[in-house]
Each structure stands twice: as structure tokens, then as C-alpha cells.
PDB file of C-alpha atoms in Angstrom:
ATOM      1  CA  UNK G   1      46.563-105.313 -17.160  1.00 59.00           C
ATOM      2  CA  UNK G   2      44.587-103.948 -20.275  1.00 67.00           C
ATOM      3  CA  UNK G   3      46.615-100.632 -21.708  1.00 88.00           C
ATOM      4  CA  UNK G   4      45.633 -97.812 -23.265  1.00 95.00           C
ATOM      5  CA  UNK G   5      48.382 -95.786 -24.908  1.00 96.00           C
ATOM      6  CA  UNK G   6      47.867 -92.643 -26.453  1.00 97.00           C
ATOM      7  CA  UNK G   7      50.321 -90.288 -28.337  1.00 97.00           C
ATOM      8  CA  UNK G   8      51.490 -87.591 -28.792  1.00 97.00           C
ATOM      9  CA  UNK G   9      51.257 -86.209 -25.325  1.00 96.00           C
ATOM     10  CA  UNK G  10      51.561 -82.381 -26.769  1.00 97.00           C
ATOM     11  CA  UNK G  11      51.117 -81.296 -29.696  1.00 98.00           C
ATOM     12  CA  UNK G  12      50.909 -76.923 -30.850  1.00 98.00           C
ATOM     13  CA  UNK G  13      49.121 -77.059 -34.688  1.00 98.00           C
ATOM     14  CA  UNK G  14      48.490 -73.640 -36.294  1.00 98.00           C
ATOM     15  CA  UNK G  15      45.125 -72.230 -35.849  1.00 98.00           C
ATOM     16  CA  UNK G  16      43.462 -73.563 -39.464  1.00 98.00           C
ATOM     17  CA  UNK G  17      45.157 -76.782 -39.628  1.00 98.00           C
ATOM     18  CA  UNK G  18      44.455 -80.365 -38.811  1.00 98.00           C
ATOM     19  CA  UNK G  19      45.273 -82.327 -35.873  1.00 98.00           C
ATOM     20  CA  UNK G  20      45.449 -85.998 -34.965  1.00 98.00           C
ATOM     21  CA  UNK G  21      46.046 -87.984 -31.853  1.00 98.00           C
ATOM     22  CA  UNK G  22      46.303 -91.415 -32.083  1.00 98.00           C
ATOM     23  CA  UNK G  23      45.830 -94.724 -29.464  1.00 98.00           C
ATOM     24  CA  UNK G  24      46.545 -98.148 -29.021  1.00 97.00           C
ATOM     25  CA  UNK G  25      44.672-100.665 -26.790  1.00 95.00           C
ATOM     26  CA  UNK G  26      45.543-104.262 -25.393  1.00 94.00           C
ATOM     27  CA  UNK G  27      42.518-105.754 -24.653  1.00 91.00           C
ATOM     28  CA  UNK G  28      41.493-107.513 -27.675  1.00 91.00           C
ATOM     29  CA  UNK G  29      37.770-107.703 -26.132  1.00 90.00           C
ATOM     30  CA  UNK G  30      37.582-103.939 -26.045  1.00 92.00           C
ATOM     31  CA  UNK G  31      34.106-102.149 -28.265  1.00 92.00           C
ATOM     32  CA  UNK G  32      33.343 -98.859 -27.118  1.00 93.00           C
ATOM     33  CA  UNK G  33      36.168 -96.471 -27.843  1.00 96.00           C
ATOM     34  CA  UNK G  34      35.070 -92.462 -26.223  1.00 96.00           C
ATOM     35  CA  UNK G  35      36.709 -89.449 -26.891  1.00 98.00           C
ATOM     36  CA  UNK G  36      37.122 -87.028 -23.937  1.00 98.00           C
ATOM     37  CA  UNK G  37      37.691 -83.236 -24.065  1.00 98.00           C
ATOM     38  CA  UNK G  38      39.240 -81.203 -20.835  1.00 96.00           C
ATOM     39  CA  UNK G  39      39.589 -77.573 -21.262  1.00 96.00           C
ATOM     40  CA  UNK G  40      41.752 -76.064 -18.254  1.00 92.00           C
ATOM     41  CA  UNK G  41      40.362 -76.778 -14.674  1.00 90.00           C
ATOM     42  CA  UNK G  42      37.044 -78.140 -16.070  1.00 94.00           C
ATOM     43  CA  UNK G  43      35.471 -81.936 -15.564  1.00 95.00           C
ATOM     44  CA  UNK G  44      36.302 -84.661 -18.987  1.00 96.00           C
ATOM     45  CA  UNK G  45      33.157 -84.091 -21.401  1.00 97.00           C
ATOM     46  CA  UNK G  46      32.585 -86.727 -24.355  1.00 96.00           C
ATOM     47  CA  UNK G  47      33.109 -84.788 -27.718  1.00 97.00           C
ATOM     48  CA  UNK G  48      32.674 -88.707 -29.465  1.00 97.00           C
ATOM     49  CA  UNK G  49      32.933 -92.376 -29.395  1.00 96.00           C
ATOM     50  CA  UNK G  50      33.069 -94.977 -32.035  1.00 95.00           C
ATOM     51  CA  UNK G  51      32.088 -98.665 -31.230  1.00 92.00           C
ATOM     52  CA  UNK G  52      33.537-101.144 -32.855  1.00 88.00           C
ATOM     53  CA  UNK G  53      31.138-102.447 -35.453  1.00 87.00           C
ATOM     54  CA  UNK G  54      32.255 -99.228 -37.380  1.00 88.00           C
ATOM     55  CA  UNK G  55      35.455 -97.810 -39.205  1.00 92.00           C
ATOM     56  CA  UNK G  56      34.966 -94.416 -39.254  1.00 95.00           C
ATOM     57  CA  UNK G  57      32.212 -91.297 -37.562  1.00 95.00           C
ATOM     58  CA  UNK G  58      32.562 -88.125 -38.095  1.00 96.00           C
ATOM     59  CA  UNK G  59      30.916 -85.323 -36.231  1.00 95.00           C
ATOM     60  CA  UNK G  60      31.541 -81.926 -37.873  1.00 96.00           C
ATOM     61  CA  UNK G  61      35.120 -80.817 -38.013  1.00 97.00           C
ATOM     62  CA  UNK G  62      35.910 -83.820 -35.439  1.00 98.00           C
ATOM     63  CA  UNK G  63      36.168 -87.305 -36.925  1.00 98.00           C
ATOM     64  CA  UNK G  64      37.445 -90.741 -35.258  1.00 98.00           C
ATOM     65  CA  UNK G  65      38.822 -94.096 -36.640  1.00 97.00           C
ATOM     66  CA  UNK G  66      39.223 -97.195 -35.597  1.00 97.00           C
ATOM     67  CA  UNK G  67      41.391-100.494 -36.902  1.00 96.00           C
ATOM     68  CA  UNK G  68      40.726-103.554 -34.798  1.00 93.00           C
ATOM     69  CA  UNK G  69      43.322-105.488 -36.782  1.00 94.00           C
ATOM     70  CA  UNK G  70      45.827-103.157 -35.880  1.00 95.00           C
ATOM     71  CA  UNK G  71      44.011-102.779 -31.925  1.00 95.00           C
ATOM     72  CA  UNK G  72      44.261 -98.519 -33.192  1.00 96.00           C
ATOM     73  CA  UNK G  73      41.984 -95.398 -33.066  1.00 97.00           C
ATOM     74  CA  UNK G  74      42.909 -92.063 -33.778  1.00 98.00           C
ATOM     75  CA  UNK G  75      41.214 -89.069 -33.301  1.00 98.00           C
ATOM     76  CA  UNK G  76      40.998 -85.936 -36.267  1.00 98.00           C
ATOM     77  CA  UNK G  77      40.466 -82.333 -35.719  1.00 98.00           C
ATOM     78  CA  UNK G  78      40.103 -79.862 -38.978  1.00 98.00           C
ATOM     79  CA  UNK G  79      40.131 -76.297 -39.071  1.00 98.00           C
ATOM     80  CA  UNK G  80      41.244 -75.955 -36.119  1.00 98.00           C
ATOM     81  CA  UNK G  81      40.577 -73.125 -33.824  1.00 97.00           C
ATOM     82  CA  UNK G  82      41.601 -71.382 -30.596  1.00 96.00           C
ATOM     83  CA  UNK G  83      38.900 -73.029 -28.679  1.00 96.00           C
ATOM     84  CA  UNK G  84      39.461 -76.314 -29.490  1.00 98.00           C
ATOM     85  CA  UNK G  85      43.008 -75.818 -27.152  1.00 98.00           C
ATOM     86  CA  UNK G  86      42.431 -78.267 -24.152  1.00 97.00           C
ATOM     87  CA  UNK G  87      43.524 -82.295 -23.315  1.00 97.00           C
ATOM     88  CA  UNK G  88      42.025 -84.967 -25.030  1.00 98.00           C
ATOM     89  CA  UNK G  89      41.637 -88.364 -23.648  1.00 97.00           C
ATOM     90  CA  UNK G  90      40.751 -91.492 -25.495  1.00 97.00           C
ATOM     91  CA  UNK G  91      39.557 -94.223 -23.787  1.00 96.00           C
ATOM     92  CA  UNK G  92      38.736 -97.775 -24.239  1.00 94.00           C
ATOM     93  CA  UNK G  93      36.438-100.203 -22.370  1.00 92.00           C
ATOM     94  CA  UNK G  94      38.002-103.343 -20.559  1.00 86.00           C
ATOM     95  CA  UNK G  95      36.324-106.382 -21.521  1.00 76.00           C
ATOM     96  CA  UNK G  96      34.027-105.761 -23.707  1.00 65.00           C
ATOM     97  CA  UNK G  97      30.457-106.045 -22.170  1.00 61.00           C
ATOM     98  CA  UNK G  98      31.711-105.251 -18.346  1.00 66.00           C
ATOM     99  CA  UNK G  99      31.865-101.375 -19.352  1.00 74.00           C
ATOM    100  CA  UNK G 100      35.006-100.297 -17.612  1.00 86.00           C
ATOM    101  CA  UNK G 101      36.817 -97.105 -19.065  1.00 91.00           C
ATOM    102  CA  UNK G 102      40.545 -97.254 -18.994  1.00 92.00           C
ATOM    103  CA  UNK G 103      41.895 -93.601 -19.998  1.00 94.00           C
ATOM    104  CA  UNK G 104      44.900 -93.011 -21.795  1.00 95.00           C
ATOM    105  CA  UNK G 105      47.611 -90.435 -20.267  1.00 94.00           C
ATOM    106  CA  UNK G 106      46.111 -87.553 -22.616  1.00 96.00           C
ATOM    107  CA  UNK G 107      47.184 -85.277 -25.128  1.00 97.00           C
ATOM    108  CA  UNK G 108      47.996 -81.821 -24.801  1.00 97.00           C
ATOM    109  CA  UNK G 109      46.143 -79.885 -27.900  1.00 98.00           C
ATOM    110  CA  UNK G 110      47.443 -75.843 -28.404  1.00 98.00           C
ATOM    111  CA  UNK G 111      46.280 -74.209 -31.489  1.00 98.00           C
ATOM    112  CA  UNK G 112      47.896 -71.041 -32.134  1.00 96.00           C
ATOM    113  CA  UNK G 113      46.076 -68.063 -33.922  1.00 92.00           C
TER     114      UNK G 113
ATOM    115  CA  UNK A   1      18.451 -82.387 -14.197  1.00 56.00           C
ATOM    116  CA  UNK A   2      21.376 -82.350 -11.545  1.00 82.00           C
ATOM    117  CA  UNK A   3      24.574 -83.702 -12.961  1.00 94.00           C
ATOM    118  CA  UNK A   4      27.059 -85.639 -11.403  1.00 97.00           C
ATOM    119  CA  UNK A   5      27.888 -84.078  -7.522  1.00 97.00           C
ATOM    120  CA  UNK A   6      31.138 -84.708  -6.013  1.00 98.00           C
ATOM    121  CA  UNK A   7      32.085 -82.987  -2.109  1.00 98.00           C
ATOM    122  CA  UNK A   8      33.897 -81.719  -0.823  1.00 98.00           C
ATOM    123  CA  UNK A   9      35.151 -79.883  -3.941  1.00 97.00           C
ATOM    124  CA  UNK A  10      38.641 -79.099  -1.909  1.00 98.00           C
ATOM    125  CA  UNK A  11      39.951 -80.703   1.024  1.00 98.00           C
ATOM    126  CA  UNK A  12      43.151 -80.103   2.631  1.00 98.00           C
ATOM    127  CA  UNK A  13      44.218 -82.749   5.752  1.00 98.00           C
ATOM    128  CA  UNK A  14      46.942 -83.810   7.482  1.00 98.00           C
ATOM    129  CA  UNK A  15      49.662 -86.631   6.691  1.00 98.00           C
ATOM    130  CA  UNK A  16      48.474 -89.952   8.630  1.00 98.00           C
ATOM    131  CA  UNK A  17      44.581 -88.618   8.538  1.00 98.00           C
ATOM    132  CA  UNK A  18      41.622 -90.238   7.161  1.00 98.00           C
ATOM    133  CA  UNK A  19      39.491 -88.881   4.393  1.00 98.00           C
ATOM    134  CA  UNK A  20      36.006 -89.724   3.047  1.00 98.00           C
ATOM    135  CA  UNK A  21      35.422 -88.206  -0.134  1.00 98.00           C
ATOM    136  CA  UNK A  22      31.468 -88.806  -1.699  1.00 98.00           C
ATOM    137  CA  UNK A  23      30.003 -89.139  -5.193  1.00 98.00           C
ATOM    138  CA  UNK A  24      26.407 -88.273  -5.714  1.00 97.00           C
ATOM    139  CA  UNK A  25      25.741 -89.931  -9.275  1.00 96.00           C
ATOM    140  CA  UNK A  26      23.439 -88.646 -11.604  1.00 95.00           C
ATOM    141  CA  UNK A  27      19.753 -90.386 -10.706  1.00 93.00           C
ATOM    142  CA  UNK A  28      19.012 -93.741 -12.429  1.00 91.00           C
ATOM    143  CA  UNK A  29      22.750 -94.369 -13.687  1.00 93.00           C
ATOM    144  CA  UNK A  30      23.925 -98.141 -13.014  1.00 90.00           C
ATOM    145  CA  UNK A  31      27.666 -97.743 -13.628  1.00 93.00           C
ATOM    146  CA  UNK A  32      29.853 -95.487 -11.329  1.00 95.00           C
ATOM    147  CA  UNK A  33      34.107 -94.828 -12.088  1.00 95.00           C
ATOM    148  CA  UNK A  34      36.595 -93.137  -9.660  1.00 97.00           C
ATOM    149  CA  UNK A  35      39.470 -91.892 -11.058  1.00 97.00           C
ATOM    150  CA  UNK A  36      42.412 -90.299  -9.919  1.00 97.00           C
ATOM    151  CA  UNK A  37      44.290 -86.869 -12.130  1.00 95.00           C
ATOM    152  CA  UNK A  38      47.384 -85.757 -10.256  1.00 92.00           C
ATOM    153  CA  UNK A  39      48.564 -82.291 -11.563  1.00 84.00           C
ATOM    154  CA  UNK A  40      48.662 -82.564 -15.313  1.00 78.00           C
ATOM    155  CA  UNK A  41      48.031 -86.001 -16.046  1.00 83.00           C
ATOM    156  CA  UNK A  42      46.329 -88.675 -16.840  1.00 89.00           C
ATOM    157  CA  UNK A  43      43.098 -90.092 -15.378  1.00 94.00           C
ATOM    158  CA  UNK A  44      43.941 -93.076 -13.473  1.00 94.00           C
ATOM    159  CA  UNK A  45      41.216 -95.556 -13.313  1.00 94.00           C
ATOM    160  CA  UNK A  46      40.374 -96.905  -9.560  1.00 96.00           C
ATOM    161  CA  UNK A  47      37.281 -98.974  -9.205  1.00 95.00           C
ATOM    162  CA  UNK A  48      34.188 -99.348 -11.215  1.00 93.00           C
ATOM    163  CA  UNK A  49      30.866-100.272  -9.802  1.00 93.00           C
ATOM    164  CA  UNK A  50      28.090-101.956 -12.019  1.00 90.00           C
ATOM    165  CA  UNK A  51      24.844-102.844 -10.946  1.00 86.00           C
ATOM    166  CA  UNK A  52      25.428-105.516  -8.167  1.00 85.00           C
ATOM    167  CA  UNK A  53      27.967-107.031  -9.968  1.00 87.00           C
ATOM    168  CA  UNK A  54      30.956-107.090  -7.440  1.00 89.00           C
ATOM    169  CA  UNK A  55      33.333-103.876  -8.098  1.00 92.00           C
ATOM    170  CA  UNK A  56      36.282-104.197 -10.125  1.00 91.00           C
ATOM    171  CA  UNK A  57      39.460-102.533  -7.485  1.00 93.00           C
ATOM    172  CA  UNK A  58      42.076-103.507 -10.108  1.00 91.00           C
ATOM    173  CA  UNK A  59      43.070 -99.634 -10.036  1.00 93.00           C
ATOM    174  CA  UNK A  60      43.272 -99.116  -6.202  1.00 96.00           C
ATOM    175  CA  UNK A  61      46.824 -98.022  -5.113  1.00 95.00           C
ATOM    176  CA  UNK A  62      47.133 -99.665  -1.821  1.00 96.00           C
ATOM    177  CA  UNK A  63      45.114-101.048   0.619  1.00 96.00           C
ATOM    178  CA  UNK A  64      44.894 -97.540   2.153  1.00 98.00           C
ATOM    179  CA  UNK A  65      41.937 -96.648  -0.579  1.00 98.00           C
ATOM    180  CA  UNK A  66      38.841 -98.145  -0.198  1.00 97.00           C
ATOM    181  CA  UNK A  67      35.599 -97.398  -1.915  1.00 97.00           C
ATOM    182  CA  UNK A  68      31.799 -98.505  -1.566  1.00 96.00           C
ATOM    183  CA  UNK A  69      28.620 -97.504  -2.869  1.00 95.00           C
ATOM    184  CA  UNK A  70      25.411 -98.016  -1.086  1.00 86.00           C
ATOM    185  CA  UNK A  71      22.165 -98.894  -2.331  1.00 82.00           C
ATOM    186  CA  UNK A  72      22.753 -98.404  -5.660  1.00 79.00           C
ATOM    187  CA  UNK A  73      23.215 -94.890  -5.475  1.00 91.00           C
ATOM    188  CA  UNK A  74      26.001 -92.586  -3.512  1.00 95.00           C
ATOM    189  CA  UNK A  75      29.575 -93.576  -2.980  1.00 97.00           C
ATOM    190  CA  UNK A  76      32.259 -93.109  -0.803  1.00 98.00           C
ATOM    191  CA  UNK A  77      35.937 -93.151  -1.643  1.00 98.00           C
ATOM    192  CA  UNK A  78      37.994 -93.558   1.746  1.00 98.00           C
ATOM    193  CA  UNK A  79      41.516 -92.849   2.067  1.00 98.00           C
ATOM    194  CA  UNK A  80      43.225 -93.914   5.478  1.00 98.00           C
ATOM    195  CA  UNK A  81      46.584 -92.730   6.718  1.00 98.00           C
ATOM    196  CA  UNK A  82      46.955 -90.419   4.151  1.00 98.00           C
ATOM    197  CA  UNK A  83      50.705 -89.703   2.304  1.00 98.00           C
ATOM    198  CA  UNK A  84      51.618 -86.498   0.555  1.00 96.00           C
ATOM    199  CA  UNK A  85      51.401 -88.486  -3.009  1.00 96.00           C
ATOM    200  CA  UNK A  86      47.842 -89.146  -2.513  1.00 97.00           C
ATOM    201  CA  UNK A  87      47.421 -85.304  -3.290  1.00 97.00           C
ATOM    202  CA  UNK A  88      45.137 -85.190  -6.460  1.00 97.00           C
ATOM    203  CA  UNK A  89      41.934 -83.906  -7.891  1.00 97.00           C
ATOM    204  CA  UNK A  90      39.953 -87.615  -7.867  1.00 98.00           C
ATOM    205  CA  UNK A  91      37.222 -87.512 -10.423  1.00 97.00           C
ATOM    206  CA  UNK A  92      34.054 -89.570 -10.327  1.00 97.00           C
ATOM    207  CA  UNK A  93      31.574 -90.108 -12.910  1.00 97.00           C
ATOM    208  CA  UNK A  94      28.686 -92.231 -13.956  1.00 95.00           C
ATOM    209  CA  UNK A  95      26.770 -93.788 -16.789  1.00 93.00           C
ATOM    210  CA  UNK A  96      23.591 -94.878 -17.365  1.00 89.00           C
ATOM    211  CA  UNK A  97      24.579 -98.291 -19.105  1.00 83.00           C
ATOM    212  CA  UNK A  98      27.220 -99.349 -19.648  1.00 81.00           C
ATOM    213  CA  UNK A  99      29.769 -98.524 -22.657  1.00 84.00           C
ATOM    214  CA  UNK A 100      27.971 -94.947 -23.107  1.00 88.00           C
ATOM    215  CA  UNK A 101      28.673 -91.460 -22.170  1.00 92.00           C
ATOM    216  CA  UNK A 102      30.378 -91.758 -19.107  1.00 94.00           C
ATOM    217  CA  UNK A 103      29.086 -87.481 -16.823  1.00 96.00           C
ATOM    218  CA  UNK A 104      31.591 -86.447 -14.697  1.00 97.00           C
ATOM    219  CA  UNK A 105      31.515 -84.687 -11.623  1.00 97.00           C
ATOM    220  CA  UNK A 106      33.555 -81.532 -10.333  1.00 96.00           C
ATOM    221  CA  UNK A 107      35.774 -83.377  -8.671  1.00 97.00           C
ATOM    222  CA  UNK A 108      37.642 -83.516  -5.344  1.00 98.00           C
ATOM    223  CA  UNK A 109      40.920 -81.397  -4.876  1.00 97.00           C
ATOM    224  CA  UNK A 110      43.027 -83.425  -2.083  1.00 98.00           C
ATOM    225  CA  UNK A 111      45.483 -81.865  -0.673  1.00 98.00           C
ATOM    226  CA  UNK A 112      47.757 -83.315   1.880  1.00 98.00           C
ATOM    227  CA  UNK A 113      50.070 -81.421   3.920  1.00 97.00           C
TER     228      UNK A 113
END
């Protein structure tokens, strides 16, 4: 079935620097691409998605791009910061127009002050 | 308004017992998601309901999990004969179209001894 891979699945960055997680999806039909934040025993909450009639958003220190050539969409954090510590999940909808979200496994995000 | 409502938020059965566990979706939102996050991981997709378009069960484990959603509205994730690997916080959340911001709830911690 449709795939959504996501690496890495930790990563520690020094509190200042920049981070990036990175995904790969299958389903060529895919537009919607979210970006979901879960700090420790707390519910997924969007932090933002890119669709795929655009390269690049950016939303303050957060930023995401997408290559459908390549089927790729990565996910940049600058300056980072103690709070931003928590698992990110990208996501990517199956099929295009039926909506459904297929989660990748997550990535593990520690910044270190 | 009220957000996403998911109960019970903790449930602890027996091995071979039946559970019901119930989504309350946020009011006026036509796409509900179960998922699935065993300690630490991913969120596994389950089923998806849209509208009255039929439910995609692609993600169901077994034929032990079952899932409907009435009118529209709430829905009920059933688990029969339950097995210690069932034991996971099971996530569901809603949208009010498809392919935007998908609100999660709480969740449901299931624990099966």
C-alpha cells in the first residue's frame, strides 16, 4: 500500500542550530503534505502543510519543501530552541482527492541548551 | 468550541474481552481517522470515514477491530477478543474537509492485561 517514510527517527541538534527531517511518499496521486508536532504525552497538532501546487512555505523559523519529481518533502527548523523538543510527523494524503492521512513513523527532535 | 472528545481516556480489560472505545468529532467535520500509537511510535492509520462514501479499513489489523460511525457524527472503534498487543493509546481525529487540518482528540490508553 501507499508509504510514507520519514527519516531520521532521532535526531539531538544544539539549542541555536537548524534541524531537518526529511520524507518520502509512494503514492504518486498524493497533494496535501501536513506537518504534525507531539510534545510528550500530548495529542498530534499541525505546526504546517504544503500542498502540492507549491515548492516551498515558510512559517517563521519553521519552513517545508516539497519535490514531486523526486516524490520528497522535508521539513526545516532554525534557531532552534528547548521548546521545540517533541516528535514530528509528516504525513501525506492517499489518493489525492479521497483525503486519507498516512503518517510516517516520526522523528524524535531534542535540542539541547 | 469543544474539540475533538475521545472516552474513555484509559481503559484497562482483560485478555479475550471486548472493548468499545468512542470518538465524539468536532461538530460539522465530514472526515473522521483512527489511528493507532503503541508506546513510542508511529501513528498507524486504521480506517477513515468520509461523508457517506464507504470507509476505507485498509489499516485494520484483523478482523477483531471493527469501527462504525453513525449518522454522520460519533464513532465507535470495537475491539473483540482482545490480545496483549492490542495495548496502545488509539488516537482519533477529524477534519472538516478533506486534505486540511486534521484536530485530534485525547486519545484512548488500552491496556490489556
Amino acid at each position: 500500500g501507499e508509504n510514507v517514510e520519514q527519516h531520521p527517527s532521532t535526531l539531538s541538534v544544539q539549542e541555536g542550530d537548524s534541524a531537518v527531517i526529511k520524507c518520502t511518499y509512494s503514492d504518486s496521486a498524493s497533494n496535501y503534505f501536513p506537518w504534525y508536532k507531539q510534545e510528550l504525552g500530548k495529542r498530534p497538532q499541525l505546526i504546517i502543510d504544503i500542498r502540492s501546487n507549491v515548492g516551498e512555505k515558510k512559517d517563521q523559523r519553521i519552513a517545508v519543501t516539497l519535490n514531486k519529481t523526486a516524490k520528497h518533502f522535508s521539513l526545516h527548523i532554525t534557531e532552534t530552541q528547548p521548546e521545540d523538543s517533541a516528535v514530528y510527523f509528516c504525513a501525506a494524503n492517499r489518493g489525492g482527492s479521497q483525503g486519507n492521512l498516512i503518517f510516517g513513523k516520526g522523528t524524535k527532535l531534542s535540542v539541547k541548551p | 468550541g469543544a474539540g475533538v472528545s475521545q472516552s474513555p481516556s484509559n481503559k484497562v480489560t482483560e485478555k479475550g474481552k471486548d472493548v468499545e472505545l468512542r470518538c465524539d468529532p468536532i461538530s460539522g467535520h465530514t472526515a473522521l481517522y483512527w489511528y493507532r500509537q503503541s508506546l513510542g511510535q508511529g501513528l498507524e492509520f486504521l480506517i477513515y470515514f468520509q461523508g457517506n462514501s464507504a470507509p476505507d479499513k485498509s489499516g485494520l489489523p484483523s478482523d477483531r477491530f471493527s469501527a462504525e460511525r453513525t449518522g454522520g457524527s460519533v464513532s465507535t472503534l470495537t475491539i473483540q477478543r482482545t490480545q496483549q498487543e492490542d495495548s496502545a493509546v488509539y488516537l482519533c481525529a477529524s477534519t472538516p474537509i478533506i486534505n486540511t487540518e486534521a484536530f485530534f482528540g485525547q486519545g484512548t490508553r488500552l491496556t490489556v492485561v
